[in-house]
Amino acid sequence: EDKVVQSPLSLVVHEGDTVTLNCSYEVTNFRSLLWYKQEKKAPTFLFMLTSSGIEKKSGRLSSILDKKELSSILNITATQTGDSAIYLCAVDRDDKIIFGKGTRLHILP
Amino acid sequence: DSGVTQTPKHLITATGQRVTLRCSPRSGDLSVYWYQQSLDQGLQFLIQYYNGEERAKGNILERFSAQQFPDLHSELNLSSLELGDSALYFCASSPTVRTDSPLHFGNGTRLTVT
């Protein structure tokens, strides 16, 4: 059965810290891995990683795909309180997108 | 604002009842996806439609059904509701039939079954 597993499930750090969120997957027909940020309502898209684009960066956020280890990490440096959210990892297996349960990140001021 | 519109925002109903959730995709998007989000299960894929046709099915119960209309809006029908159906239901859309572009999510419909 296809699965996407995220760790840790929750994380509390202080403002200014660096965090690393993990995502591992076991799916057939892998096409891409996506990261989303969910604050109060709709998940919003952060990154898409594919075989041809295994590393992405935007400001303080960056992500790497390891196709050999079937995993990805999302790094956030110099965290701010506005980074508090649920971070969702999803894997596109061609006919559908499967989400992990998410990592709930809380940044203390 | 993602451009995906879901109504209603909140819905409270009793067990055994039937409800309809509505979704309007972003302008130009032909694919619509429905997801159920509960605290313990995360985002569960229910069903996808592309240009009016069912494209993929996930963990959708037989009591649930969906359709996409010619104007591309979609409805998710939930019947014989149970307490366990209480969740946040998201609609998402994308331009193509293939899942090669990010999904854009609506703000969800929070369903409470009492």
PDB file of C-alpha atoms in Angstrom:
ATOM      1  CA  GLU A   1       0.000   0.000   0.000  1.00  0.00           C
ATOM      2  CA  ASP A   2       1.287   3.457  -0.906  1.00  0.00           C
ATOM      3  CA  LYS A   3       2.273   5.572   2.052  1.00  0.00           C
ATOM      4  CA  VAL A   4       3.840   8.898   2.941  1.00  0.00           C
ATOM      5  CA  VAL A   5       5.282   9.253   6.435  1.00  0.00           C
ATOM      6  CA  GLN A   6       6.329  12.532   8.002  1.00  0.00           C
ATOM      7  CA  SER A   7       8.414  13.103  11.089  1.00  0.00           C
ATOM      8  CA  PRO A   8       8.320  14.501  13.619  1.00  0.00           C
ATOM      9  CA  LEU A   9       4.562  14.833  14.030  1.00  0.00           C
ATOM     10  CA  SER A  10       5.060  17.988  16.052  1.00  0.00           C
ATOM     11  CA  LEU A  11       7.916  20.305  16.844  1.00  0.00           C
ATOM     12  CA  VAL A  12       8.324  23.323  19.121  1.00  0.00           C
ATOM     13  CA  VAL A  13      11.356  25.578  18.700  1.00  0.00           C
ATOM     14  CA  HIS A  14      12.384  29.131  19.485  1.00  0.00           C
ATOM     15  CA  GLU A  15      12.432  31.963  17.000  1.00  0.00           C
ATOM     16  CA  GLY A  16      15.746  32.024  15.160  1.00  0.00           C
ATOM     17  CA  ASP A  17      16.300  28.268  15.321  1.00  0.00           C
ATOM     18  CA  THR A  18      16.750  26.101  12.237  1.00  0.00           C
ATOM     19  CA  VAL A  19      14.401  23.162  11.736  1.00  0.00           C
ATOM     20  CA  THR A  20      14.448  20.100   9.487  1.00  0.00           C
ATOM     21  CA  LEU A  21      11.258  18.298   8.639  1.00  0.00           C
ATOM     22  CA  ASN A  22      11.359  14.798   7.179  1.00  0.00           C
ATOM     23  CA  CYS A  23       9.232  12.949   4.683  1.00  0.00           C
ATOM     24  CA  SER A  24       9.651   9.363   3.478  1.00  0.00           C
ATOM     25  CA  TYR A  25       7.525   7.598   0.924  1.00  0.00           C
ATOM     26  CA  GLU A  26       6.702   4.246  -0.599  1.00  0.00           C
ATOM     27  CA  VAL A  27       4.618   4.652  -3.731  1.00  0.00           C
ATOM     28  CA  THR A  28       4.384   3.118  -7.155  1.00  0.00           C
ATOM     29  CA  ASN A  29       4.804   5.279 -10.252  1.00  0.00           C
ATOM     30  CA  PHE A  30       6.427   8.167  -8.410  1.00  0.00           C
ATOM     31  CA  ARG A  31       6.303  11.440 -10.368  1.00  0.00           C
ATOM     32  CA  SER A  32       7.057  14.193  -7.891  1.00  0.00           C
ATOM     33  CA  LEU A  33       7.102  15.202  -4.248  1.00  0.00           C
ATOM     34  CA  LEU A  34       5.390  18.350  -3.042  1.00  0.00           C
ATOM     35  CA  TRP A  35       5.517  20.401   0.147  1.00  0.00           C
ATOM     36  CA  TYR A  36       2.600  22.484   1.374  1.00  0.00           C
ATOM     37  CA  LYS A  37       2.151  24.856   4.312  1.00  0.00           C
ATOM     38  CA  GLN A  38      -1.193  24.868   6.089  1.00  0.00           C
ATOM     39  CA  GLU A  39      -1.965  27.661   8.483  1.00  0.00           C
ATOM     40  CA  LYS A  40      -5.570  28.183   9.459  1.00  0.00           C
ATOM     41  CA  LYS A  41      -7.293  27.084   6.307  1.00  0.00           C
ATOM     42  CA  ALA A  42      -6.189  26.000   2.838  1.00  0.00           C
ATOM     43  CA  PRO A  43      -2.809  24.327   2.271  1.00  0.00           C
ATOM     44  CA  THR A  44      -0.588  26.548   0.158  1.00  0.00           C
ATOM     45  CA  PHE A  45       2.046  25.232  -2.221  1.00  0.00           C
ATOM     46  CA  LEU A  46       5.735  25.572  -1.317  1.00  0.00           C
ATOM     47  CA  PHE A  47       7.837  23.312  -3.539  1.00  0.00           C
ATOM     48  CA  MET A  48       7.642  20.581  -6.150  1.00  0.00           C
ATOM     49  CA  LEU A  49      10.603  18.234  -6.491  1.00  0.00           C
ATOM     50  CA  THR A  50      11.074  15.865  -9.385  1.00  0.00           C
ATOM     51  CA  SER A  51      13.835  13.709 -10.839  1.00  0.00           C
ATOM     52  CA  SER A  52      14.978  16.726 -12.843  1.00  0.00           C
ATOM     53  CA  GLY A  53      14.751  19.165  -9.948  1.00  0.00           C
ATOM     54  CA  ILE A  54      15.821  17.580  -6.690  1.00  0.00           C
ATOM     55  CA  GLU A  55      16.663  20.765  -4.807  1.00  0.00           C
ATOM     56  CA  LYS A  56      14.605  23.899  -4.409  1.00  0.00           C
ATOM     57  CA  LYS A  57      15.111  27.074  -2.374  1.00  0.00           C
ATOM     58  CA  SER A  58      12.965  30.069  -1.603  1.00  0.00           C
ATOM     59  CA  GLY A  59      14.190  32.553   0.946  1.00  0.00           C
ATOM     60  CA  ARG A  60      14.692  30.807   4.266  1.00  0.00           C
ATOM     61  CA  LEU A  61      13.038  27.592   3.048  1.00  0.00           C
ATOM     62  CA  SER A  62      14.779  24.868   1.098  1.00  0.00           C
ATOM     63  CA  SER A  63      14.030  21.290   0.206  1.00  0.00           C
ATOM     64  CA  ILE A  64      15.936  18.307  -1.139  1.00  0.00           C
ATOM     65  CA  LEU A  65      14.680  15.086  -2.687  1.00  0.00           C
ATOM     66  CA  ASP A  66      16.683  11.885  -2.212  1.00  0.00           C
ATOM     67  CA  LYS A  67      15.301   9.428  -4.748  1.00  0.00           C
ATOM     68  CA  LYS A  68      17.650   6.691  -3.640  1.00  0.00           C
ATOM     69  CA  GLU A  69      16.478   6.900  -0.031  1.00  0.00           C
ATOM     70  CA  LEU A  70      12.876   7.689  -1.063  1.00  0.00           C
ATOM     71  CA  SER A  71      12.784  10.708   1.175  1.00  0.00           C
ATOM     72  CA  SER A  72      12.827  14.461   1.318  1.00  0.00           C
ATOM     73  CA  ILE A  73      13.669  17.127   3.856  1.00  0.00           C
ATOM     74  CA  LEU A  74      12.329  20.633   4.291  1.00  0.00           C
ATOM     75  CA  ASN A  75      14.667  23.065   6.010  1.00  0.00           C
ATOM     76  CA  ILE A  76      13.647  26.364   7.528  1.00  0.00           C
ATOM     77  CA  THR A  77      16.432  28.633   8.745  1.00  0.00           C
ATOM     78  CA  ALA A  78      16.128  31.622  11.102  1.00  0.00           C
ATOM     79  CA  THR A  79      12.562  30.636  11.953  1.00  0.00           C
ATOM     80  CA  GLN A  80       9.950  33.292  12.664  1.00  0.00           C
ATOM     81  CA  THR A  81       6.609  33.065  14.466  1.00  0.00           C
ATOM     82  CA  GLY A  82       4.903  33.323  11.097  1.00  0.00           C
ATOM     83  CA  ASP A  83       6.408  29.951  10.182  1.00  0.00           C
ATOM     84  CA  SER A  84       4.127  28.275  12.717  1.00  0.00           C
ATOM     85  CA  ALA A  85       1.911  25.943  10.681  1.00  0.00           C
ATOM     86  CA  ILE A  86       1.338  22.373   9.639  1.00  0.00           C
ATOM     87  CA  TYR A  87       3.762  21.337   6.906  1.00  0.00           C
ATOM     88  CA  LEU A  88       2.402  18.699   4.571  1.00  0.00           C
ATOM     89  CA  CYS A  89       4.401  16.417   2.329  1.00  0.00           C
ATOM     90  CA  ALA A  90       2.645  14.865  -0.652  1.00  0.00           C
ATOM     91  CA  VAL A  91       3.688  12.434  -3.354  1.00  0.00           C
ATOM     92  CA  ASP A  92       2.267  12.472  -6.857  1.00  0.00           C
ATOM     93  CA  ARG A  93       1.916   8.906  -8.148  1.00  0.00           C
ATOM     94  CA  ASP A  94       0.481   9.890 -11.526  1.00  0.00           C
ATOM     95  CA  ASP A  95      -3.171   9.160 -10.886  1.00  0.00           C
ATOM     96  CA  LYS A  96      -3.442  10.766  -7.473  1.00  0.00           C
ATOM     97  CA  ILE A  97      -1.596  12.789  -4.870  1.00  0.00           C
ATOM     98  CA  ILE A  98      -1.090  11.137  -1.485  1.00  0.00           C
ATOM     99  CA  PHE A  99      -0.469  13.287   1.586  1.00  0.00           C
ATOM    100  CA  GLY A 100       1.349  12.532   4.803  1.00  0.00           C
ATOM    101  CA  LYS A 101      -0.220  13.435   8.137  1.00  0.00           C
ATOM    102  CA  GLY A 102       1.906  16.546   8.438  1.00  0.00           C
ATOM    103  CA  THR A 103       4.339  18.065  10.912  1.00  0.00           C
ATOM    104  CA  ARG A 104       2.854  20.647  13.267  1.00  0.00           C
ATOM    105  CA  LEU A 105       5.516  23.315  13.810  1.00  0.00           C
ATOM    106  CA  HIS A 106       5.195  25.887  16.564  1.00  0.00           C
ATOM    107  CA  ILE A 107       7.677  28.750  16.853  1.00  0.00           C
ATOM    108  CA  LEU A 108       8.013  30.377  20.263  1.00  0.00           C
ATOM    109  CA  PRO A 109       8.835  34.117  20.317  1.00  0.00           C
TER     110      PRO A 109
ATOM    111  CA  ASP B   1      -6.469  33.728  -2.395  1.00  0.00           C
ATOM    112  CA  SER B   2      -6.148  30.477  -4.355  1.00  0.00           C
ATOM    113  CA  GLY B   3      -9.113  31.194  -6.616  1.00  0.00           C
ATOM    114  CA  VAL B   4     -10.877  27.989  -5.517  1.00  0.00           C
ATOM    115  CA  THR B   5     -14.234  28.668  -3.871  1.00  0.00           C
ATOM    116  CA  GLN B   6     -15.980  26.273  -1.517  1.00  0.00           C
ATOM    117  CA  THR B   7     -19.424  26.623   0.020  1.00  0.00           C
ATOM    118  CA  PRO B   8     -20.656  26.470   2.649  1.00  0.00           C
ATOM    119  CA  LYS B   9     -17.826  27.259   5.056  1.00  0.00           C
ATOM    120  CA  HIS B  10     -19.502  25.447   7.925  1.00  0.00           C
ATOM    121  CA  LEU B  11     -22.193  22.807   8.050  1.00  0.00           C
ATOM    122  CA  ILE B  12     -23.802  21.260  11.115  1.00  0.00           C
ATOM    123  CA  THR B  13     -26.200  18.394  10.639  1.00  0.00           C
ATOM    124  CA  ALA B  14     -27.504  15.291  12.342  1.00  0.00           C
ATOM    125  CA  THR B  15     -26.624  11.646  11.855  1.00  0.00           C
ATOM    126  CA  GLY B  16     -28.484  10.005   9.009  1.00  0.00           C
ATOM    127  CA  GLN B  17     -28.835  13.216   7.023  1.00  0.00           C
ATOM    128  CA  ARG B  18     -27.514  14.089   3.573  1.00  0.00           C
ATOM    129  CA  VAL B  19     -25.478  17.157   2.629  1.00  0.00           C
ATOM    130  CA  THR B  20     -23.968  18.639  -0.527  1.00  0.00           C
ATOM    131  CA  LEU B  21     -20.661  20.478  -0.617  1.00  0.00           C
ATOM    132  CA  ARG B  22     -19.901  22.748  -3.535  1.00  0.00           C
ATOM    133  CA  CYS B  23     -16.637  23.724  -5.214  1.00  0.00           C
ATOM    134  CA  SER B  24     -15.773  26.164  -7.987  1.00  0.00           C
ATOM    135  CA  PRO B  25     -12.256  25.611  -9.372  1.00  0.00           C
ATOM    136  CA  ARG B  26      -9.791  28.309 -10.371  1.00  0.00           C
ATOM    137  CA  SER B  27     -10.538  29.890 -13.704  1.00  0.00           C
ATOM    138  CA  GLY B  28      -9.078  27.688 -16.437  1.00  0.00           C
ATOM    139  CA  ASP B  29      -8.541  24.617 -14.235  1.00  0.00           C
ATOM    140  CA  LEU B  30     -10.187  21.468 -15.557  1.00  0.00           C
ATOM    141  CA  SER B  31      -9.352  19.046 -12.742  1.00  0.00           C
ATOM    142  CA  VAL B  32     -11.079  19.024  -9.377  1.00  0.00           C
ATOM    143  CA  TYR B  33      -9.978  16.950  -6.400  1.00  0.00           C
ATOM    144  CA  TRP B  34     -11.792  16.265  -3.140  1.00  0.00           C
ATOM    145  CA  TYR B  35      -9.958  15.578   0.110  1.00  0.00           C
ATOM    146  CA  GLN B  36     -11.117  14.817   3.641  1.00  0.00           C
ATOM    147  CA  GLN B  37      -9.007  16.072   6.541  1.00  0.00           C
ATOM    148  CA  SER B  38      -9.472  14.754  10.058  1.00  0.00           C
ATOM    149  CA  LEU B  39      -7.169  15.143  13.034  1.00  0.00           C
ATOM    150  CA  ASP B  40      -5.962  11.566  13.122  1.00  0.00           C
ATOM    151  CA  GLN B  41      -5.910  10.725   9.408  1.00  0.00           C
ATOM    152  CA  GLY B  42      -4.497  13.805   7.762  1.00  0.00           C
ATOM    153  CA  LEU B  43      -5.524  14.675   4.206  1.00  0.00           C
ATOM    154  CA  GLN B  44      -7.252  11.688   2.595  1.00  0.00           C
ATOM    155  CA  PHE B  45      -7.815  11.685  -1.154  1.00  0.00           C
ATOM    156  CA  LEU B  46     -11.432  10.978  -2.066  1.00  0.00           C
ATOM    157  CA  ILE B  47     -11.919  11.495  -5.785  1.00  0.00           C
ATOM    158  CA  GLN B  48     -10.743  13.430  -8.844  1.00  0.00           C
ATOM    159  CA  TYR B  49     -12.704  14.701 -11.839  1.00  0.00           C
ATOM    160  CA  TYR B  50     -11.324  16.039 -15.072  1.00  0.00           C
ATOM    161  CA  ASN B  51     -13.499  17.981 -17.487  1.00  0.00           C
ATOM    162  CA  GLY B  52     -16.643  16.296 -16.235  1.00  0.00           C
ATOM    163  CA  GLU B  53     -15.325  12.744 -16.091  1.00  0.00           C
ATOM    164  CA  GLU B  54     -14.216  10.743 -13.056  1.00  0.00           C
ATOM    165  CA  ARG B  55     -10.433  10.373 -13.271  1.00  0.00           C
ATOM    166  CA  ALA B  56      -9.271   8.694 -10.075  1.00  0.00           C
ATOM    167  CA  LYS B  57     -10.783   7.332  -6.919  1.00  0.00           C
ATOM    168  CA  GLY B  58      -9.321   7.134  -3.457  1.00  0.00           C
ATOM    169  CA  ASN B  59     -10.751   6.152  -0.115  1.00  0.00           C
ATOM    170  CA  ILE B  60     -14.251   7.330  -0.864  1.00  0.00           C
ATOM    171  CA  LEU B  61     -17.085   5.594   0.947  1.00  0.00           C
ATOM    172  CA  GLU B  62     -20.064   4.239  -0.974  1.00  0.00           C
ATOM    173  CA  ARG B  63     -22.245   6.708   0.954  1.00  0.00           C
ATOM    174  CA  PHE B  64     -20.308   9.523  -0.728  1.00  0.00           C
ATOM    175  CA  SER B  65     -20.584  10.545  -4.346  1.00  0.00           C
ATOM    176  CA  ALA B  66     -19.396  13.424  -6.476  1.00  0.00           C
ATOM    177  CA  GLN B  67     -19.825  14.920  -9.895  1.00  0.00           C
ATOM    178  CA  GLN B  68     -18.391  17.681 -12.034  1.00  0.00           C
ATOM    179  CA  PHE B  69     -20.753  19.762 -14.112  1.00  0.00           C
ATOM    180  CA  PRO B  70     -20.278  21.263 -17.612  1.00  0.00           C
ATOM    181  CA  ASP B  71     -19.347  24.617 -16.077  1.00  0.00           C
ATOM    182  CA  LEU B  72     -16.612  22.683 -14.185  1.00  0.00           C
ATOM    183  CA  HIS B  73     -17.934  23.261 -10.703  1.00  0.00           C
ATOM    184  CA  SER B  74     -18.128  20.130  -8.587  1.00  0.00           C
ATOM    185  CA  GLU B  75     -20.344  18.821  -5.827  1.00  0.00           C
ATOM    186  CA  LEU B  76     -19.600  16.233  -3.165  1.00  0.00           C
ATOM    187  CA  ASN B  77     -22.660  14.487  -1.773  1.00  0.00           C
ATOM    188  CA  LEU B  78     -22.464  12.815   1.621  1.00  0.00           C
ATOM    189  CA  SER B  79     -25.409  10.683   2.715  1.00  0.00           C
ATOM    190  CA  SER B  80     -26.442   8.606   5.746  1.00  0.00           C
ATOM    191  CA  LEU B  81     -24.039  10.726   7.726  1.00  0.00           C
ATOM    192  CA  GLU B  82     -22.248   9.277  10.733  1.00  0.00           C
ATOM    193  CA  LEU B  83     -20.415  10.984  13.585  1.00  0.00           C
ATOM    194  CA  GLY B  84     -17.124   9.864  12.065  1.00  0.00           C
ATOM    195  CA  ASP B  85     -17.801  11.859   8.923  1.00  0.00           C
ATOM    196  CA  SER B  86     -17.158  15.057  10.855  1.00  0.00           C
ATOM    197  CA  ALA B  87     -14.099  16.581   9.193  1.00  0.00           C
ATOM    198  CA  LEU B  88     -12.791  19.371   7.030  1.00  0.00           C
ATOM    199  CA  TYR B  89     -13.505  18.715   3.360  1.00  0.00           C
ATOM    200  CA  PHE B  90     -11.201  20.383   0.867  1.00  0.00           C
ATOM    201  CA  CYS B  91     -11.573  20.881  -2.821  1.00  0.00           C
ATOM    202  CA  ALA B  92      -8.500  21.524  -4.952  1.00  0.00           C
ATOM    203  CA  SER B  93      -8.030  22.219  -8.633  1.00  0.00           C
ATOM    204  CA  SER B  94      -5.300  22.028 -11.246  1.00  0.00           C
ATOM    205  CA  PRO B  95      -5.100  22.910 -14.931  1.00  0.00           C
ATOM    206  CA  THR B  96      -4.605  19.476 -16.460  1.00  0.00           C
ATOM    207  CA  VAL B  97      -5.634  15.854 -16.111  1.00  0.00           C
ATOM    208  CA  ARG B  98      -2.143  14.833 -15.100  1.00  0.00           C
ATOM    209  CA  THR B  99      -0.938  15.570 -11.623  1.00  0.00           C
ATOM    210  CA  ASP B 100       2.112  17.445 -12.870  1.00  0.00           C
ATOM    211  CA  SER B 101       1.237  20.803 -11.434  1.00  0.00           C
ATOM    212  CA  PRO B 102       0.601  21.870  -7.850  1.00  0.00           C
ATOM    213  CA  LEU B 103      -2.908  21.678  -6.491  1.00  0.00           C
ATOM    214  CA  HIS B 104      -4.602  24.890  -5.401  1.00  0.00           C
ATOM    215  CA  PHE B 105      -6.880  24.395  -2.427  1.00  0.00           C
ATOM    216  CA  GLY B 106     -10.062  26.080  -1.361  1.00  0.00           C
ATOM    217  CA  ASN B 107     -10.602  27.060   2.262  1.00  0.00           C
ATOM    218  CA  GLY B 108     -12.630  23.959   2.977  1.00  0.00           C
ATOM    219  CA  THR B 109     -16.030  23.110   4.369  1.00  0.00           C
ATOM    220  CA  ARG B 110     -16.084  22.136   8.016  1.00  0.00           C
ATOM    221  CA  LEU B 111     -18.730  19.461   8.522  1.00  0.00           C
ATOM    222  CA  THR B 112     -19.956  18.646  11.995  1.00  0.00           C
ATOM    223  CA  VAL B 113     -22.286  15.681  12.422  1.00  0.00           C
ATOM    224  CA  THR B 114     -24.121  15.580  15.763  1.00  0.00           C
TER     225      THR B 114
END
